[in-house]
PDB file of C-alpha atoms and ligand atoms in Angstrom:
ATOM      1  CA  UNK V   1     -42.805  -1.961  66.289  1.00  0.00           C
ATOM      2  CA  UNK V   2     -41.924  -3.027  62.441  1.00  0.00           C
ATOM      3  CA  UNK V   3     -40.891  -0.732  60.104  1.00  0.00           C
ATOM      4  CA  UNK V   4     -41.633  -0.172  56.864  1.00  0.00           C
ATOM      5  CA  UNK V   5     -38.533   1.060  54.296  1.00  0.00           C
ATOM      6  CA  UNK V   6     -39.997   1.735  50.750  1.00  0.00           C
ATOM      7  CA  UNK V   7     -37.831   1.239  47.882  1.00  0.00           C
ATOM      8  CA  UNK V   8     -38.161   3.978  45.096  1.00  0.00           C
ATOM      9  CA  UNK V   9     -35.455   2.963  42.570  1.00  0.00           C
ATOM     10  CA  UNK V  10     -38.020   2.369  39.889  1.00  0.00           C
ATOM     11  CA  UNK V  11     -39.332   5.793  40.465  1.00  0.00           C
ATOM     12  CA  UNK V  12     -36.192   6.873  38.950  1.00  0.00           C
ATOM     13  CA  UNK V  13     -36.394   4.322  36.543  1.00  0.00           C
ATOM     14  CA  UNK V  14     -39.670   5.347  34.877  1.00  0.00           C
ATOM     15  CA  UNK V  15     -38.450   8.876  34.943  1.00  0.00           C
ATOM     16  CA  UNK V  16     -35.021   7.429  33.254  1.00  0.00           C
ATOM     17  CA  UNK V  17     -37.572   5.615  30.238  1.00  0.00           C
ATOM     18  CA  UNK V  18     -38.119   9.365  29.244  1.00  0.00           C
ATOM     19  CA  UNK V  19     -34.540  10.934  29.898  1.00  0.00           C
ATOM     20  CA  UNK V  20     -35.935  13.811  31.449  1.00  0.00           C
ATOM     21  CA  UNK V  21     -37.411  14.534  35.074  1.00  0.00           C
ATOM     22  CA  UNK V  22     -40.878  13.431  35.627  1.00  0.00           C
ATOM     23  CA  UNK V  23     -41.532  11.793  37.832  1.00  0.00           C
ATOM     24  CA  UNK V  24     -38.658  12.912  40.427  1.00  0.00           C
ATOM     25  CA  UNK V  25     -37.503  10.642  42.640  1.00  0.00           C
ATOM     26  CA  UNK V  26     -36.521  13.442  45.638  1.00  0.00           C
ATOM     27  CA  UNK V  27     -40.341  14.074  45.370  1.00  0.00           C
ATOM     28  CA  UNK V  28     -41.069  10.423  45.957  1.00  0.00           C
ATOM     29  CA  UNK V  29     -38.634  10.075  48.803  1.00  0.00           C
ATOM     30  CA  UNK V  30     -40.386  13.261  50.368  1.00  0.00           C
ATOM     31  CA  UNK V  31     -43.928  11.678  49.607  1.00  0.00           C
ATOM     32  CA  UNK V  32     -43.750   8.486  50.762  1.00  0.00           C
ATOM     33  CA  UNK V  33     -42.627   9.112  54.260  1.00  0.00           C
ATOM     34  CA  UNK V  34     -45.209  11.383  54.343  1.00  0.00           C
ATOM     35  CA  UNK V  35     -47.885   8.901  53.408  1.00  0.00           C
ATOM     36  CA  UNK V  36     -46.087   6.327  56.228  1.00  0.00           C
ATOM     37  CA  UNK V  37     -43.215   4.992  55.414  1.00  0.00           C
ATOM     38  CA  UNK V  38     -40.028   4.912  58.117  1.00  0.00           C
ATOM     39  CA  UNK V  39     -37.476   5.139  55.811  1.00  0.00           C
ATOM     40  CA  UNK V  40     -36.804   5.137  51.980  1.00  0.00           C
ATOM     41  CA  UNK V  41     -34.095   3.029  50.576  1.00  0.00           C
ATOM     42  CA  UNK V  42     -31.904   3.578  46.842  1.00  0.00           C
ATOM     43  CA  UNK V  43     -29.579   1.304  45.441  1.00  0.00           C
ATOM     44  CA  UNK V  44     -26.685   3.605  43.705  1.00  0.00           C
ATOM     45  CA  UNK V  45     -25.823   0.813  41.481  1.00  0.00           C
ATOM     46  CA  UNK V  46     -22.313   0.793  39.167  1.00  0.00           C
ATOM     47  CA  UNK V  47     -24.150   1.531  35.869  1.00  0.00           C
ATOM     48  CA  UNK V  48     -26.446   3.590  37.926  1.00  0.00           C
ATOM     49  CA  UNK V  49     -29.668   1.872  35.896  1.00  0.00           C
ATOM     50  CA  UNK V  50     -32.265   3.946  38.170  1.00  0.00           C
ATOM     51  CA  UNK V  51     -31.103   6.251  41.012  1.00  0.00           C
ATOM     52  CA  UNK V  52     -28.041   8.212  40.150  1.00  0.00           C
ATOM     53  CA  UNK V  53     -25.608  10.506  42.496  1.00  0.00           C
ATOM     54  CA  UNK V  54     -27.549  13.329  41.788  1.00  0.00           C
ATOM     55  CA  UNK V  55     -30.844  12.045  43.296  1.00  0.00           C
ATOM     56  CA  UNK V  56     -28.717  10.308  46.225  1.00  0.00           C
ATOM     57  CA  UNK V  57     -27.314  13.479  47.202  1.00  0.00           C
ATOM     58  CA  UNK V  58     -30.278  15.648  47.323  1.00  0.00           C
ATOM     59  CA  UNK V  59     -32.404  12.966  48.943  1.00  0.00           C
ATOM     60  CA  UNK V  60     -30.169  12.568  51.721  1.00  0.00           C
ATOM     61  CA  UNK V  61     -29.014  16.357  51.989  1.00  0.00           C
ATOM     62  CA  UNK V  62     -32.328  17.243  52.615  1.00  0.00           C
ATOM     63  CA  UNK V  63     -32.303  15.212  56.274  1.00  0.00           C
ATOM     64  CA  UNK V  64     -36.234  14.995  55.731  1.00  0.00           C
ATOM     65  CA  UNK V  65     -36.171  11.452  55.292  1.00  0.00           C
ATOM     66  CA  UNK V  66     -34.288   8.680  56.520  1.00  0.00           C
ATOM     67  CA  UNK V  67     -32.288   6.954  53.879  1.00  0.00           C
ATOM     68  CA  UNK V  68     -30.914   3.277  53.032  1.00  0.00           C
ATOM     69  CA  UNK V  69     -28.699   3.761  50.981  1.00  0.00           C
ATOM     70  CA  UNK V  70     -28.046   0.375  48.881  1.00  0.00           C
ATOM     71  CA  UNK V  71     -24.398   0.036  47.615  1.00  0.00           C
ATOM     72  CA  UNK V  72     -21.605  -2.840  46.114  1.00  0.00           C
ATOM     73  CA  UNK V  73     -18.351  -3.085  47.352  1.00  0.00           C
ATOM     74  CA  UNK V  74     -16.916  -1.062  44.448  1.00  0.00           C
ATOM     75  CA  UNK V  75     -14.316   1.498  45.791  1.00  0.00           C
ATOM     76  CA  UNK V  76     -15.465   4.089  44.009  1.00  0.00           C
ATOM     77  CA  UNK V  77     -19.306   3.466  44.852  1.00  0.00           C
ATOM     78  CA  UNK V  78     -18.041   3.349  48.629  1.00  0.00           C
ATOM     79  CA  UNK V  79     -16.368   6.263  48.071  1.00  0.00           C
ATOM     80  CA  UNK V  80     -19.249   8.138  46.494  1.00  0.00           C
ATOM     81  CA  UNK V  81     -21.630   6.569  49.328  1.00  0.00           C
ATOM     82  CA  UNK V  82     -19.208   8.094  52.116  1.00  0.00           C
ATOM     83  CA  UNK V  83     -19.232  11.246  50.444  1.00  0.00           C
ATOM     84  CA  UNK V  84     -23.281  11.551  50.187  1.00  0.00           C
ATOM     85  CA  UNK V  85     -23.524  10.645  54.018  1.00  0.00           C
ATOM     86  CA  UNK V  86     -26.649   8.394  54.330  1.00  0.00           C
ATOM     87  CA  UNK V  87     -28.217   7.344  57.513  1.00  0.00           C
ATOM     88  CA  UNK V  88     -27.931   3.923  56.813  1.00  0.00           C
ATOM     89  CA  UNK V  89     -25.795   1.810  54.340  1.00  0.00           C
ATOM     90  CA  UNK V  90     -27.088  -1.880  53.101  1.00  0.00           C
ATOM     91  CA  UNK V  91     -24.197  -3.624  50.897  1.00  0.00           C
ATOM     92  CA  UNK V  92     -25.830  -5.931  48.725  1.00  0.00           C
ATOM     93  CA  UNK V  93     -24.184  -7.717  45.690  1.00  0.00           C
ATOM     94  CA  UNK V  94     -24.340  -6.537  42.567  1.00  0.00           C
ATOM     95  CA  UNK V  95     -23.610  -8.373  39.172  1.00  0.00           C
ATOM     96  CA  UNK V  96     -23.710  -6.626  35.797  1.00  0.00           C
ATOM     97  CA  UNK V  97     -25.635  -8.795  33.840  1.00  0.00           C
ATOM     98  CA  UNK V  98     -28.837  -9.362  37.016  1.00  0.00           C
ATOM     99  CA  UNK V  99     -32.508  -7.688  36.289  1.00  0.00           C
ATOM    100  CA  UNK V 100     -32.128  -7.335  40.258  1.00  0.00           C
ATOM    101  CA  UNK V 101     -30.154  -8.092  43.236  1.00  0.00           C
ATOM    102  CA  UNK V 102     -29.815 -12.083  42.908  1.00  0.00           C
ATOM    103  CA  UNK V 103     -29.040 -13.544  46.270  1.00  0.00           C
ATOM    104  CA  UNK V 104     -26.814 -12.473  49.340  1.00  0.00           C
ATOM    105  CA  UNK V 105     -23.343 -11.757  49.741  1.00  0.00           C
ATOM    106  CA  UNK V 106     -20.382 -13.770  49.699  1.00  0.00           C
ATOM    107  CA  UNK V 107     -19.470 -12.868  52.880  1.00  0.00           C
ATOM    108  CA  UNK V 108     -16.407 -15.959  52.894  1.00  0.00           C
ATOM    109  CA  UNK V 109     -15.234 -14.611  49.808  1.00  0.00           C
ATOM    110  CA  UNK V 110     -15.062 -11.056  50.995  1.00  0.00           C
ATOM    111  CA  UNK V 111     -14.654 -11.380  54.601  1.00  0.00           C
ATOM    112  CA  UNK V 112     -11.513  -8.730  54.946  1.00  0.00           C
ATOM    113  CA  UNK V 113     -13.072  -6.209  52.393  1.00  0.00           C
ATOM    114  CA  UNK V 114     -16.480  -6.156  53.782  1.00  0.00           C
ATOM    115  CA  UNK V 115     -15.094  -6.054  57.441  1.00  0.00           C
ATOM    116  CA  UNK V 116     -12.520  -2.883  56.381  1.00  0.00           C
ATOM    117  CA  UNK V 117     -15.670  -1.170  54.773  1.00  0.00           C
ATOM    118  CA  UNK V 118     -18.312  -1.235  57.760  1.00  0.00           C
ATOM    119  CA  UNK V 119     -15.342   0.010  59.667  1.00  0.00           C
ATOM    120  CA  UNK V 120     -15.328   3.195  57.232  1.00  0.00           C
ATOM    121  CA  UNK V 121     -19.220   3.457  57.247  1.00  0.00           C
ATOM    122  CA  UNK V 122     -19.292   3.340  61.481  1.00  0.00           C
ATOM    123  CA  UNK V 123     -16.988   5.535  61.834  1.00  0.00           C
ATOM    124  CA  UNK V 124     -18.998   8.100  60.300  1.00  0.00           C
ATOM    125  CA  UNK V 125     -22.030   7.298  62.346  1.00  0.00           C
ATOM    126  CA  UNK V 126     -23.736   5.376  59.714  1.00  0.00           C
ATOM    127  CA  UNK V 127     -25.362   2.438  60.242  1.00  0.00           C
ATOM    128  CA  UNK V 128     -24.383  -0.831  58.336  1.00  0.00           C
ATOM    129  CA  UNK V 129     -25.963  -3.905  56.798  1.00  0.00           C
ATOM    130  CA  UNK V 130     -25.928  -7.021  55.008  1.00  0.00           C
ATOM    131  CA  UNK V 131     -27.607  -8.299  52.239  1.00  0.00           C
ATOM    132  CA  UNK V 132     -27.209 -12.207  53.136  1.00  0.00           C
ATOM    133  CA  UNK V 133     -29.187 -15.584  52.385  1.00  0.00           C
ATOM    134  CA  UNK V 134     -31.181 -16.897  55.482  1.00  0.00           C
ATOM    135  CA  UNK V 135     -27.984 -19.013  56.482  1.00  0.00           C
ATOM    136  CA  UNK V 136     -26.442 -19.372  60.112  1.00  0.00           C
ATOM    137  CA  UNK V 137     -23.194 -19.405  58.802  1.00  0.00           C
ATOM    138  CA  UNK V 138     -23.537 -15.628  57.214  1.00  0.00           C
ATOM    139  CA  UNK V 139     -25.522 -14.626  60.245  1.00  0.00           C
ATOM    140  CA  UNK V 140     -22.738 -15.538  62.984  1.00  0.00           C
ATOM    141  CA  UNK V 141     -20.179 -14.051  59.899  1.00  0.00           C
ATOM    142  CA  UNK V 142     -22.523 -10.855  60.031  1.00  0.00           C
ATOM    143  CA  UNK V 143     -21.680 -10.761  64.041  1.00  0.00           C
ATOM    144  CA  UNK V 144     -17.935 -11.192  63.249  1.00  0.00           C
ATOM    145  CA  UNK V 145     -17.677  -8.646  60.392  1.00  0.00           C
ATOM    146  CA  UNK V 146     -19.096  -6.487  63.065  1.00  0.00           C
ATOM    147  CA  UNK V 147     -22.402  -5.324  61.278  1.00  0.00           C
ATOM    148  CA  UNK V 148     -25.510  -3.146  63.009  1.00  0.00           C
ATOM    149  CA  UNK V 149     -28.418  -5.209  61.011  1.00  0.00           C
ATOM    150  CA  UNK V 150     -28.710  -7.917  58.758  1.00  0.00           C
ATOM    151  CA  UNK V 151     -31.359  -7.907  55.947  1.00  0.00           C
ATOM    152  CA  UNK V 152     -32.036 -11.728  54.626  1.00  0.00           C
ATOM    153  CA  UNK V 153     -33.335 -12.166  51.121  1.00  0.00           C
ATOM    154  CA  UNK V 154     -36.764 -12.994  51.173  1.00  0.00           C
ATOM    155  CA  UNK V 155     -37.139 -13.611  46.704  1.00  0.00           C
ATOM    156  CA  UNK V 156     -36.818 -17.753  47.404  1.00  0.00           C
ATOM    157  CA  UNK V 157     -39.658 -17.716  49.785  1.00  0.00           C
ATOM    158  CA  UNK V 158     -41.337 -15.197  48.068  1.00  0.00           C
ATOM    159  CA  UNK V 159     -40.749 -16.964  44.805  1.00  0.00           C
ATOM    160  CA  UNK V 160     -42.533 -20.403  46.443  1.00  0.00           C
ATOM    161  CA  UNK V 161     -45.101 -18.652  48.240  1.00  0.00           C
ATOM    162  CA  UNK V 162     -46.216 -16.655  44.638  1.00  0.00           C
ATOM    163  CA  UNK V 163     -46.134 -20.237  42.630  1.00  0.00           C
ATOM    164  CA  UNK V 164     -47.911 -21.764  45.279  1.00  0.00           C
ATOM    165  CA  UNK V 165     -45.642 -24.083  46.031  1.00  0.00           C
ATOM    166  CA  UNK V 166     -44.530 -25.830  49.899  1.00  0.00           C
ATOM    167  CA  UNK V 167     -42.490 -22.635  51.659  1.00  0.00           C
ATOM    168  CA  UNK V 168     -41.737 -24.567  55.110  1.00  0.00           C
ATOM    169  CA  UNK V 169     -38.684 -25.209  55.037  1.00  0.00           C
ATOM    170  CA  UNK V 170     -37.655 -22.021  53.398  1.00  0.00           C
ATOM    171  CA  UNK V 171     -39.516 -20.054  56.294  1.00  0.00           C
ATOM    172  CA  UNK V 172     -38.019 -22.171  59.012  1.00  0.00           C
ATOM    173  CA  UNK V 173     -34.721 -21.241  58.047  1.00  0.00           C
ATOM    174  CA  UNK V 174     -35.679 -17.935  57.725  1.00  0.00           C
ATOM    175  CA  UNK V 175     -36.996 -18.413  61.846  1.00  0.00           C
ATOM    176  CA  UNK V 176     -34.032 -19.688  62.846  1.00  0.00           C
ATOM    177  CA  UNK V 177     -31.759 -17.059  60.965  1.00  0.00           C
ATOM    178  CA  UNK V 178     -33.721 -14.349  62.285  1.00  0.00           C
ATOM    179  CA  UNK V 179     -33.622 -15.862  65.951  1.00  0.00           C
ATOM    180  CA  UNK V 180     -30.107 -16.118  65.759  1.00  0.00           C
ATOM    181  CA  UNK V 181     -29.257 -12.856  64.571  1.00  0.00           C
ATOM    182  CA  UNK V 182     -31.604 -11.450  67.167  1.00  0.00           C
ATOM    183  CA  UNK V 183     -29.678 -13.203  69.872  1.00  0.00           C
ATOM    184  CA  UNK V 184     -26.256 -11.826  68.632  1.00  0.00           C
ATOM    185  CA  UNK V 185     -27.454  -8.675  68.754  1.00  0.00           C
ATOM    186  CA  UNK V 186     -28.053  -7.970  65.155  1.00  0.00           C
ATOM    187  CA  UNK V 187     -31.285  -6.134  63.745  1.00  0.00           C
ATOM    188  CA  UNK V 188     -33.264  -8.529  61.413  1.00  0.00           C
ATOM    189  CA  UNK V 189     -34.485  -6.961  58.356  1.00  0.00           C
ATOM    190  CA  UNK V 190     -36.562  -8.836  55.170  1.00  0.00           C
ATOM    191  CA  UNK V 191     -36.717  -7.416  51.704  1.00  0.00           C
ATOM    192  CA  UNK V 192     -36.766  -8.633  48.362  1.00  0.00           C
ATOM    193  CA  UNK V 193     -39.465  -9.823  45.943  1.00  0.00           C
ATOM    194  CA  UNK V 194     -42.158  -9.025  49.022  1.00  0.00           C
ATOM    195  CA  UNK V 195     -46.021  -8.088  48.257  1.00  0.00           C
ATOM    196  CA  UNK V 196     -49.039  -8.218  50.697  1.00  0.00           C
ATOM    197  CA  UNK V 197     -49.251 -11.946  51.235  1.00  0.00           C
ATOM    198  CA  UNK V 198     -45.585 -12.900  51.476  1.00  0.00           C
ATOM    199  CA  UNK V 199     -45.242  -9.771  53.961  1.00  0.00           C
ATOM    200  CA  UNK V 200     -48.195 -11.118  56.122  1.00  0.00           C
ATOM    201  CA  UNK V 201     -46.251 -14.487  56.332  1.00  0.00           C
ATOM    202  CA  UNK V 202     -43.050 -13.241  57.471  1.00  0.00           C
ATOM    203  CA  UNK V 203     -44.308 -10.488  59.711  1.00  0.00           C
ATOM    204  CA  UNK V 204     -45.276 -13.239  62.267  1.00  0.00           C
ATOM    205  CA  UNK V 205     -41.711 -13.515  62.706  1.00  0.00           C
ATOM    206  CA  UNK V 206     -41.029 -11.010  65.732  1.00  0.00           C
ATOM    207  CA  UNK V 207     -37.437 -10.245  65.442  1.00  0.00           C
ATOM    208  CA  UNK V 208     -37.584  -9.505  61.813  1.00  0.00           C
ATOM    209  CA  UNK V 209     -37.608  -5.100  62.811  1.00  0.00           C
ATOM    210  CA  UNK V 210     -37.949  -3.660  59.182  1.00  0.00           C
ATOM    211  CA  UNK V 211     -39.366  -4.806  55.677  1.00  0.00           C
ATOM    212  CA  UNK V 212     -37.660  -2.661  52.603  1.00  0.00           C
ATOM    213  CA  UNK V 213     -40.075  -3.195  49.729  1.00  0.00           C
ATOM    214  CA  UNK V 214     -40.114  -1.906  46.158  1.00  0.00           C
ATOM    215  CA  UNK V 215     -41.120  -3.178  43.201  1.00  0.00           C
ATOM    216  CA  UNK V 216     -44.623  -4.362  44.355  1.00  0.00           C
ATOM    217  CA  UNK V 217     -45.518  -1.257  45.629  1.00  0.00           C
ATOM    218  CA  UNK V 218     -44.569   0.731  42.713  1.00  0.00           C
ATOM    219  CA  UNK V 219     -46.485  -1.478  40.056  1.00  0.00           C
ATOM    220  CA  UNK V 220     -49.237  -1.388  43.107  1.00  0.00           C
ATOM    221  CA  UNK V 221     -50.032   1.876  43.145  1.00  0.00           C
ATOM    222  CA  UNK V 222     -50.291   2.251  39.051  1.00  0.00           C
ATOM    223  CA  UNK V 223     -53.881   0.635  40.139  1.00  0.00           C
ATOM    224  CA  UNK V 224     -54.316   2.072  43.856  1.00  0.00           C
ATOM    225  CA  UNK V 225     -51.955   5.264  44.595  1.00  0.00           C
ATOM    226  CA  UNK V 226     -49.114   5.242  46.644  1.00  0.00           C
ATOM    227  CA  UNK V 227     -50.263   6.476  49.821  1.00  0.00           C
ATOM    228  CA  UNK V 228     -53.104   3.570  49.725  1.00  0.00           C
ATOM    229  CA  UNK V 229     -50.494   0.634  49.398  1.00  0.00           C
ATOM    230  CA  UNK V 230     -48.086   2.040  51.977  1.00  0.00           C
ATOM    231  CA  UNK V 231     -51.540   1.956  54.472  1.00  0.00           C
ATOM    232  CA  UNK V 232     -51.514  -1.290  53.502  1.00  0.00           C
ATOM    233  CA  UNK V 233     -48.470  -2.364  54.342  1.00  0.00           C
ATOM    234  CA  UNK V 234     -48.391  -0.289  57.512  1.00  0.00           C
ATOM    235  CA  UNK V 235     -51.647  -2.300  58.501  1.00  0.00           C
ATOM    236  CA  UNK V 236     -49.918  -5.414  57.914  1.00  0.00           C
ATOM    237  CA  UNK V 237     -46.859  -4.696  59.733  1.00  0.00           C
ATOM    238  CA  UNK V 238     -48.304  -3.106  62.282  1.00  0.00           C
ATOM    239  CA  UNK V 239     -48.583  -6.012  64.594  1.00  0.00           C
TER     240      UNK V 239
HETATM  241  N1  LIG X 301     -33.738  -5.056  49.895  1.00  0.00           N
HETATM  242  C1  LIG X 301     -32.622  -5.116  49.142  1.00  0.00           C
HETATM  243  C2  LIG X 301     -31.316  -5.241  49.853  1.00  0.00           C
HETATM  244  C3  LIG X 301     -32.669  -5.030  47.732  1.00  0.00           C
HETATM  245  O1  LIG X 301     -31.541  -5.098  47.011  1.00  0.00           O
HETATM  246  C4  LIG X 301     -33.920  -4.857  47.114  1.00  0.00           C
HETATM  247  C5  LIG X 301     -34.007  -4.740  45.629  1.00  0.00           C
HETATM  248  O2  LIG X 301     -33.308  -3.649  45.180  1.00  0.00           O
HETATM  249  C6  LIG X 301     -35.057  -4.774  47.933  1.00  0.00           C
HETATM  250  C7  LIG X 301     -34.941  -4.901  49.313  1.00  0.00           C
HETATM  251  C8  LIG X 301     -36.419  -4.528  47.371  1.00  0.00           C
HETATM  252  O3  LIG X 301     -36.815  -5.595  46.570  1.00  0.00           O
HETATM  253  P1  LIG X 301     -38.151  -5.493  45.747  1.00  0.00           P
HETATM  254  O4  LIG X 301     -37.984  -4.365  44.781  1.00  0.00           O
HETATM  255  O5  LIG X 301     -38.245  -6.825  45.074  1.00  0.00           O
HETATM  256  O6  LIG X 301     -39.255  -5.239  46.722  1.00  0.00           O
END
């Protein structure tokens, strides 16, 4: 069975337009599992632009929900993140100038860091994974860094299928990735730039396990209510 992880960083960034609490992101979390989601998923980013440590820590203290906790290799974020205890970590790259998370990791780059931190984060229980591009190369890296799940970006497919242009070859890697990663032994998760008909496209892939989606679901339910676009999704993952 697919599951469905909803993003709610832009929760906290509408209540961050105002500087004061409304609407409450720990409320969200709470909500939207209720309505159907599996899991909720926060990106505790360096200039901590939506969710901060504050929201973080109560979310995950509360052990209501289970959280995805999105995080850089900074020290001090990993530090922070090992502190707050989530129940799983996603390390995604983070740039200071991005509107959002452009692109996987460079896992060459990075190899020796990345493969000291999932060390840190399995030791504690937590399970790890990585932001990458749909290439073999970072999925059979993935399997050597020794990660739980990979999530592949999904925002250049998404970005074809929205502008209506040919997504073929963009979804065949994604196939092949998500084959191979399946066959290692690694959890295939999607996310990134996702809404209703780019999420019926790649559901039909059966090893990809879990969809984390944010954005379009937020600015969704401005028009239809949260708990309505979750059903959605669920119905469209379901299968
Ligand atoms: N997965 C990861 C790893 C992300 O970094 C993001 C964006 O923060 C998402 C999923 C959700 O992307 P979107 O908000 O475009 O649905």
């Amino acid at each position: 069975m697919k599951k469905l992880g909803v993003n709610i960083d832009h929760i906290a960034t509408v209540r961050n337009a105002r500087g004061e609490h409304h609407p409450d992101p720990y409320y969200a979390a709470l909500q939207v599992v209720k309505m159907g989601a599996d899991s909720v998923t926060i990106h505790l980013r360096e200039d901590r632009r939506h969710i901060n440590d504050l929201d973080a820590k109560k979310i995950c203290k509360s052990k209501k929900v289970l959280v995805n906790l999105e995080i850089s290799m900074n020290d001090q974020i990993v530090k922070n993140a090992l502190k707050i205890k989530p129940d799983y970590i996603c390390f995604v790259p983070e740039n200071r100038k991005e509107v959002t998370t452009e692109g996987g990791l460079n896992l060459i780059k990075n190899k020796k860091k990345i493969k000291n931190i999932i060390e840190k984060f399995k030791k504690n229980k937590i399970r790890t994974s990585l932001f990458i591009n749909p290439s073999i190369r970072d999925i059979r890296m993935s399997k050597e860094l020794n990660a739980d799940c990979i999530e592949i970006h999904t925002g250049k497919i998404s970005n074809l299928i929205k502008s209506k242009k040919r997504y073929n070859v963009e979804l065949d890697r994604i196939k092949k990735c998500s084959k191979l990663a399946k066959k290692l032994n690694l959890e295939v998760h999607a996310g990134h730039g996702l809404d209703y008909k780019t999420t019926k496209i790649l559901c039909k892939i059966k090893e990809i396990k879990e969809f984390n989606i944010g954005h379009f679901i937020i600015g969704e339910s401005i028009f239809f209510g949260l708990s309505s676009v979750i059903k959605n999704f669920k119905k469209i993952i379901k299968n």
